[in-house]
Amino acid sequence: MLLIKTRRDVLLAPLQAVSGIVERRHTLPILSNVLLEKRGQVLTLLATDIEIQITTSTTGASGEGDGAVTVGARKLQEILRSLPEAAEVSLILEDRRMQVKAGKSRFNLQTLPADDFPCMALSEGEARRFAVSQKQFRHLLAQTHYSMATQDVRYYLNGLLLLVEGGELRAVATDGHRLAYASMALGDTGDASPPDSGQRQEVILPRKTVIELNRLLADSDEPLSIEILPAQIRFQFGQINLVSKLIDGRFPDYQRVIPTALRNVVAVERSLLLQSMIRAAILTNEKFRGVRLVLADGSLKIMAANAEQEEAQEEIEVDYSGEPLDVGFNVSYLLDVLNNTADDIIEWGFNDANSSALLTIPGNDRFKYVVMPMRI
């Protein structure tokens, strides 16, 4: 049976949208597959890893009838990607195999029954809905996601805190060595009601969900609908519907970590500091990645050394006349924040060499980055 006949890009674009969560190796072979379901001219694609599920649809898929099947997501994606852009592709089902046909090319793939595909069900219970623009939420993630932990035994750190309170949406991520905080106002949400300003709600998004959202969201003012359910969260934007389980745990009290009284503050040009850090990082110790920041009247020196006794030194002129400081930091933590912030000026606040430093943007209290010093 000819299931689908369409242009390559009509298939490839939605397939790329859903296949990011597909694991190459899984204990359940069917989880390496994508579910293709055709109803009339509409083709729906669905992928899941049990924790996250992404669904999208496209139109313009002609064929001999309706049907559903699952096939290897990565293999189908690589085949389509390797075909010419203007190619017309046919997907033909025959017994338990799918033939991908384009011009004189033929590929026969194994399939598994659509009825065996483990689709996630939405949890029942009270839901909280609100909407923001894709651009706003993507910016919120970009300012914080790099501070998430990776495979930490404190599983609640392997994700990102989303907190809704008082007409504001906040995002916080920490790995125990640094913390990134960003917030945005929740304005008019169109058809959906704005969240109750008096009710506080916080959830922890898994790391993989945050990475997928960062990949899929457009840098546009198109709407993103967010629905918080018991133990789940749903994001709807464009033709994409993403459902994710939430991390069950208590996130640390981030407000206690953010310093409030800082004796010294210096403003530095972000791009200048970033380039200096990149150069100094070349000669850091590969394991510890430490750099020394020496701040004195009118100058900021960035120094690095490694086990081969190689050294690097950068110096930046700054408008500073406060207490001198000699402190060490993991240069990767500093590069992360500088690469994910677009503002021209960064303010660096500190008390002494043993206390956390606070990086902020002048005139903007919606972004804060806290980083612990290290011994060098």
Coordinates of C-alpha atoms in Angstrom, one line a residue:
M1 CA 0.0 0.0 0.0
L2 CA 1.2 3.5 -0.9
L3 CA 0.9 5.2 2.5
I4 CA 2.5 8.6 1.6
K5 CA 3.7 10.4 -1.5
T6 CA 5.0 13.9 -1.0
R7 CA 8.1 16.1 -1.3
R8 CA 11.1 15.3 0.8
D9 CA 10.9 18.4 2.9
V10 CA 7.3 17.8 3.8
L11 CA 8.4 14.7 5.6
L12 CA 11.9 15.7 6.8
A13 CA 11.0 18.9 8.7
P14 CA 8.4 17.4 11.1
L15 CA 10.6 14.2 11.5
Q16 CA 13.5 16.4 12.6
A17 CA 11.3 18.1 15.1
V18 CA 10.3 14.9 16.9
S19 CA 13.4 12.7 16.5
G20 CA 15.6 14.7 18.8
I21 CA 14.4 12.7 21.8
V22 CA 14.8 9.3 20.2
E23 CA 17.6 7.3 21.9
R24 CA 19.9 5.4 19.6
R25 CA 19.9 2.4 21.9
H26 CA 17.0 1.5 24.1
T27 CA 15.9 -1.5 26.1
L28 CA 12.6 -1.3 24.2
P29 CA 13.3 -1.4 20.4
I30 CA 10.1 0.4 19.5
L31 CA 11.3 3.5 21.3
S32 CA 13.9 3.9 18.6
N33 CA 11.0 4.3 16.2
V34 CA 8.7 7.2 15.2
L35 CA 5.0 6.7 14.8
L36 CA 3.6 7.8 11.5
E37 CA -0.2 8.1 11.3
K38 CA -1.9 9.3 8.1
R39 CA -5.5 10.5 8.1
G40 CA -6.6 12.0 4.8
Q41 CA -4.0 14.6 3.8
V42 CA -2.8 15.0 7.4
L43 CA 0.3 13.1 8.5
T44 CA 1.0 13.0 12.3
L45 CA 4.4 12.1 13.7
L46 CA 5.0 11.1 17.3
A47 CA 8.2 10.1 19.2
T48 CA 8.7 9.3 22.9
D49 CA 11.3 8.1 25.3
I50 CA 8.7 7.4 28.0
E51 CA 9.7 10.6 29.9
I52 CA 9.0 13.1 27.0
Q53 CA 6.7 12.9 24.1
I54 CA 6.7 15.1 21.0
T55 CA 3.9 15.2 18.4
T56 CA 3.7 17.2 15.2
S57 CA 1.7 17.2 12.0
T58 CA 1.9 18.3 8.4
T59 CA -0.4 18.5 5.5
G60 CA 0.0 17.6 1.8
A61 CA 0.6 13.9 2.3
S62 CA -1.2 12.1 -0.5
G63 CA -1.6 8.3 -0.6
E64 CA -4.0 5.4 -1.2
G65 CA -5.6 5.4 2.2
D66 CA -5.2 5.9 5.9
G67 CA -2.9 4.0 8.1
A68 CA -0.3 4.0 10.9
V69 CA 3.1 2.4 11.4
T70 CA 6.3 2.8 13.3
V71 CA 9.7 2.9 11.7
G72 CA 13.3 3.6 12.8
A73 CA 13.4 7.4 13.3
R74 CA 17.2 8.0 12.8
K75 CA 17.4 5.8 9.8
L76 CA 14.4 7.4 8.1
Q77 CA 15.8 10.8 8.9
E78 CA 19.2 10.1 7.5
I79 CA 17.7 8.6 4.3
L80 CA 15.5 11.7 3.7
R81 CA 18.4 14.1 4.6
S82 CA 20.7 12.4 2.0
L83 CA 18.1 12.7 -0.8
P84 CA 18.0 15.8 -3.2
E85 CA 16.0 18.7 -1.8
A86 CA 13.4 18.6 -4.6
A87 CA 13.0 14.8 -4.5
E88 CA 9.5 13.3 -4.4
V89 CA 9.3 10.5 -1.8
S90 CA 7.0 7.6 -1.5
L91 CA 6.5 5.5 1.6
I92 CA 5.1 2.0 0.6
L93 CA 4.0 -0.5 3.2
E94 CA 4.3 -4.2 2.4
D95 CA 3.9 -6.8 5.0
R96 CA 6.2 -5.7 7.9
R97 CA 8.5 -3.6 5.8
M98 CA 8.4 0.0 4.6
Q99 CA 10.0 0.9 1.2
V100 CA 11.3 4.5 0.9
K101 CA 11.3 5.3 -2.8
A102 CA 12.7 8.4 -4.4
G103 CA 13.7 8.5 -8.1
K104 CA 15.8 5.4 -8.7
S105 CA 16.7 5.0 -5.0
R106 CA 15.0 2.3 -2.9
F107 CA 15.4 1.6 0.9
N108 CA 13.6 -1.2 2.7
L109 CA 13.1 -0.6 6.4
Q110 CA 11.8 -2.9 9.2
T111 CA 8.6 -1.7 10.9
L112 CA 6.8 -2.4 14.2
P113 CA 3.0 -2.3 14.7
A114 CA 1.5 1.1 15.6
D115 CA -0.7 -0.5 18.3
D116 CA 2.4 -1.4 20.3
F117 CA 3.7 2.2 20.4
P118 CA 3.7 3.4 24.1
C119 CA 2.0 6.8 23.8
M120 CA 1.9 8.9 27.0
A121 CA -1.4 9.8 28.5
L122 CA -2.0 13.3 30.0
S123 CA -2.4 13.1 33.8
E124 CA -5.8 14.0 35.2
G125 CA -6.3 16.8 37.7
E126 CA -6.3 20.5 37.9
A127 CA -4.2 22.2 35.2
R128 CA -2.7 25.7 35.2
R129 CA -2.4 27.4 31.8
F130 CA -0.7 30.5 30.5
A131 CA 0.9 31.8 27.3
V132 CA 4.0 33.7 26.4
S133 CA 5.8 34.3 23.2
Q134 CA 8.3 31.7 21.9
K135 CA 11.0 34.3 21.8
Q136 CA 10.5 35.3 25.4
F137 CA 10.6 31.8 26.8
R138 CA 13.5 30.8 24.6
H139 CA 15.5 33.8 26.0
L140 CA 14.6 32.7 29.5
L141 CA 16.0 29.2 28.9
A142 CA 19.1 30.6 27.2
Q143 CA 19.9 32.7 30.2
T144 CA 19.7 29.8 32.6
H145 CA 20.0 26.3 31.1
Y146 CA 23.8 26.1 31.0
S147 CA 23.8 26.0 34.9
M148 CA 21.9 22.8 35.1
A149 CA 23.8 19.8 36.6
T150 CA 24.7 16.7 34.5
Q151 CA 24.1 13.3 36.1
D152 CA 24.2 14.7 39.6
V153 CA 23.2 12.3 42.4
R154 CA 21.0 15.2 43.6
Y155 CA 18.6 14.4 40.8
Y156 CA 16.6 17.6 41.3
L157 CA 19.6 19.6 40.1
N158 CA 19.6 17.8 36.7
G159 CA 16.9 20.1 35.5
L160 CA 15.5 23.7 35.6
L161 CA 13.1 25.2 38.1
L162 CA 10.1 27.0 36.6
L163 CA 8.3 29.2 39.2
V164 CA 5.0 31.1 38.6
E165 CA 4.2 33.7 41.2
G166 CA 2.7 37.2 41.3
G167 CA 2.2 37.5 37.5
E168 CA 5.9 36.6 37.0
L169 CA 7.6 33.5 35.5
R170 CA 11.1 32.7 36.8
A171 CA 13.7 30.1 35.7
V172 CA 16.5 28.9 38.0
A173 CA 19.3 26.4 37.4
T174 CA 22.2 25.4 39.5
D175 CA 24.8 22.6 39.7
G176 CA 26.0 23.5 43.2
H177 CA 28.9 25.6 41.9
R178 CA 27.0 28.3 40.1
L179 CA 23.4 29.5 39.8
A180 CA 21.6 31.3 37.0
Y181 CA 18.3 33.2 37.6
A182 CA 16.1 34.9 35.0
S183 CA 12.5 36.2 35.1
M184 CA 9.9 37.7 32.9
A185 CA 6.5 39.3 33.4
L186 CA 3.4 37.4 32.3
G187 CA 1.2 39.8 30.4
D188 CA -2.0 39.3 28.4
T189 CA -2.2 35.7 27.5
G190 CA -5.0 36.0 24.9
D191 CA -7.6 33.2 25.2
A192 CA -6.0 31.6 28.2
S193 CA -6.4 33.2 31.6
P194 CA -3.3 34.6 33.2
P195 CA -2.1 32.7 36.2
D196 CA -3.6 33.6 39.6
S197 CA -1.2 36.3 40.8
G198 CA -1.6 35.2 44.4
Q199 CA -0.9 31.5 43.8
R200 CA 2.7 30.2 43.8
Q201 CA 3.6 27.1 41.8
E202 CA 7.0 25.6 41.0
V203 CA 8.0 22.6 38.9
I204 CA 11.3 21.1 37.8
L205 CA 11.8 20.5 34.1
P206 CA 14.1 17.6 33.2
R207 CA 17.4 18.5 31.5
K208 CA 16.4 16.8 28.2
T209 CA 13.1 18.7 28.0
V210 CA 14.9 22.0 28.4
I211 CA 17.4 21.1 25.7
E212 CA 14.6 20.1 23.3
L213 CA 12.7 23.3 24.0
N214 CA 15.8 25.3 23.4
R215 CA 16.2 23.5 20.0
L216 CA 12.6 23.7 18.9
L217 CA 11.4 27.1 19.9
A218 CA 11.5 29.8 17.3
D219 CA 13.0 33.3 17.8
S220 CA 9.6 34.9 17.1
D221 CA 6.6 36.4 18.7
E222 CA 4.5 33.4 17.9
P223 CA 2.6 32.1 21.0
L224 CA 3.7 29.3 23.3
S225 CA 1.0 27.7 25.5
I226 CA 2.2 26.2 28.7
E227 CA 0.0 23.9 30.8
I228 CA 1.1 22.6 34.2
L229 CA -0.5 19.3 35.1
P230 CA -0.1 17.0 38.0
A231 CA 3.4 15.4 37.5
Q232 CA 3.5 16.7 33.8
I233 CA 3.9 19.8 31.8
R234 CA 2.7 20.5 28.2
F235 CA 4.1 23.0 25.7
Q236 CA 2.2 23.7 22.5
F237 CA 3.6 25.9 19.8
G238 CA 3.2 26.0 16.0
Q239 CA 2.4 22.4 15.0
I240 CA 4.3 20.9 17.9
N241 CA 2.9 19.4 21.1
L242 CA 5.5 18.5 23.7
V243 CA 4.5 16.6 26.9
S244 CA 7.1 16.0 29.6
K245 CA 7.2 14.3 33.0
L246 CA 8.4 16.6 35.8
I247 CA 11.2 15.9 38.3
D248 CA 9.7 15.0 41.7
G249 CA 11.9 16.7 44.2
R250 CA 12.4 19.9 46.2
F251 CA 14.7 22.5 44.5
P252 CA 17.1 24.4 46.8
D253 CA 16.1 27.8 48.1
Y254 CA 17.8 29.9 45.4
Q255 CA 17.1 33.2 47.1
R256 CA 19.5 32.3 50.0
V257 CA 22.3 31.8 47.5
I258 CA 22.0 35.1 45.7
P259 CA 24.2 37.7 47.6
T260 CA 22.4 40.9 48.5
A261 CA 25.0 43.1 50.2
L262 CA 28.1 43.6 48.0
R263 CA 30.8 46.0 49.0
N264 CA 32.5 46.3 45.5
V265 CA 31.1 46.4 42.0
V266 CA 32.9 46.8 38.7
A267 CA 31.4 47.2 35.2
V268 CA 33.2 45.4 32.3
E269 CA 32.6 45.3 28.6
R270 CA 31.2 41.9 27.9
S271 CA 32.7 41.2 24.5
L272 CA 36.2 42.4 25.7
L273 CA 36.0 40.2 28.8
L274 CA 34.8 37.2 26.8
Q275 CA 37.6 37.4 24.2
S276 CA 40.2 37.8 27.0
M277 CA 38.7 34.8 28.9
I278 CA 38.8 32.6 25.7
R279 CA 42.5 33.4 25.1
A280 CA 43.5 32.8 28.8
A281 CA 41.5 29.5 28.9
I282 CA 43.9 28.0 26.3
L283 CA 46.6 27.6 28.9
T284 CA 44.4 26.5 31.9
N285 CA 44.7 23.1 33.5
E286 CA 42.6 20.8 31.4
K287 CA 41.0 19.2 34.5
F288 CA 40.4 22.2 36.8
R289 CA 40.1 25.0 34.2
G290 CA 41.0 27.7 36.8
V291 CA 41.8 31.3 36.1
R292 CA 42.9 34.1 38.4
L293 CA 41.2 37.4 38.3
V294 CA 43.3 40.2 39.9
L295 CA 41.4 43.5 40.3
A296 CA 43.2 46.7 41.2
D297 CA 42.9 50.4 40.6
G298 CA 41.9 50.8 36.9
S299 CA 42.8 47.3 35.8
L300 CA 41.5 43.7 35.7
K301 CA 44.1 41.0 35.0
I302 CA 43.1 37.5 33.9
M303 CA 45.9 34.9 34.5
A304 CA 46.1 31.2 33.7
A305 CA 48.8 28.5 34.1
N306 CA 49.0 24.8 33.6
A307 CA 51.0 21.8 34.7
E308 CA 53.6 22.4 31.9
Q309 CA 54.3 25.8 33.6
E310 CA 52.9 27.6 30.6
E311 CA 51.2 30.9 31.5
A312 CA 48.8 33.4 30.0
Q313 CA 48.0 37.0 31.1
E314 CA 45.3 39.4 29.8
E315 CA 44.7 42.9 31.1
I316 CA 41.6 45.0 30.7
E317 CA 41.2 48.7 31.7
V318 CA 38.3 49.2 34.0
D319 CA 36.8 52.1 36.0
Y320 CA 37.5 50.8 39.5
S321 CA 39.1 52.3 42.6
G322 CA 37.8 49.9 45.4
E323 CA 39.4 47.2 47.3
P324 CA 42.0 45.0 45.5
L325 CA 41.0 41.4 44.8
D326 CA 42.8 38.3 43.8
V327 CA 40.4 35.4 43.3
G328 CA 40.2 32.2 41.2
F329 CA 37.2 30.9 39.1
N330 CA 36.5 28.0 36.8
V331 CA 36.8 29.7 33.5
S332 CA 34.1 27.5 31.9
Y333 CA 31.5 28.9 34.3
L334 CA 32.4 32.4 33.3
L335 CA 32.5 31.6 29.6
D336 CA 29.0 30.1 29.9
V337 CA 27.4 33.2 31.2
L338 CA 29.3 35.5 28.8
N339 CA 28.3 33.4 25.8
N340 CA 24.7 33.3 26.7
T341 CA 24.2 37.0 27.5
A342 CA 23.9 39.5 24.7
D343 CA 24.2 42.8 26.7
D344 CA 27.1 45.1 26.2
I345 CA 28.1 45.6 29.8
I346 CA 28.3 43.0 32.7
E347 CA 28.5 44.1 36.3
W348 CA 30.6 42.0 38.7
G349 CA 29.9 42.3 42.4
F350 CA 31.9 40.8 45.2
N351 CA 32.9 41.0 48.9
D352 CA 36.1 39.1 49.1
A353 CA 38.1 36.2 47.5
N354 CA 36.2 33.6 49.6
S355 CA 32.7 34.7 48.8
S356 CA 30.4 34.1 45.9
A357 CA 30.5 36.6 43.0
L358 CA 27.4 38.1 41.5
L359 CA 27.2 38.9 37.8
T360 CA 24.3 41.1 36.7
I361 CA 23.3 43.4 33.8
P362 CA 23.1 47.2 34.7
G363 CA 19.6 48.4 35.1
N364 CA 18.1 44.9 34.8
D365 CA 17.1 43.0 37.9
R366 CA 15.6 40.1 35.9
F367 CA 19.0 38.3 35.5
K368 CA 21.4 37.2 38.1
Y369 CA 24.4 34.8 37.9
V370 CA 26.1 33.5 41.1
V371 CA 29.5 31.7 40.9
M372 CA 31.6 30.3 43.6
P373 CA 35.3 31.0 43.7
M374 CA 37.9 28.2 43.6
R375 CA 41.4 27.8 45.0
I376 CA 44.2 28.0 42.5

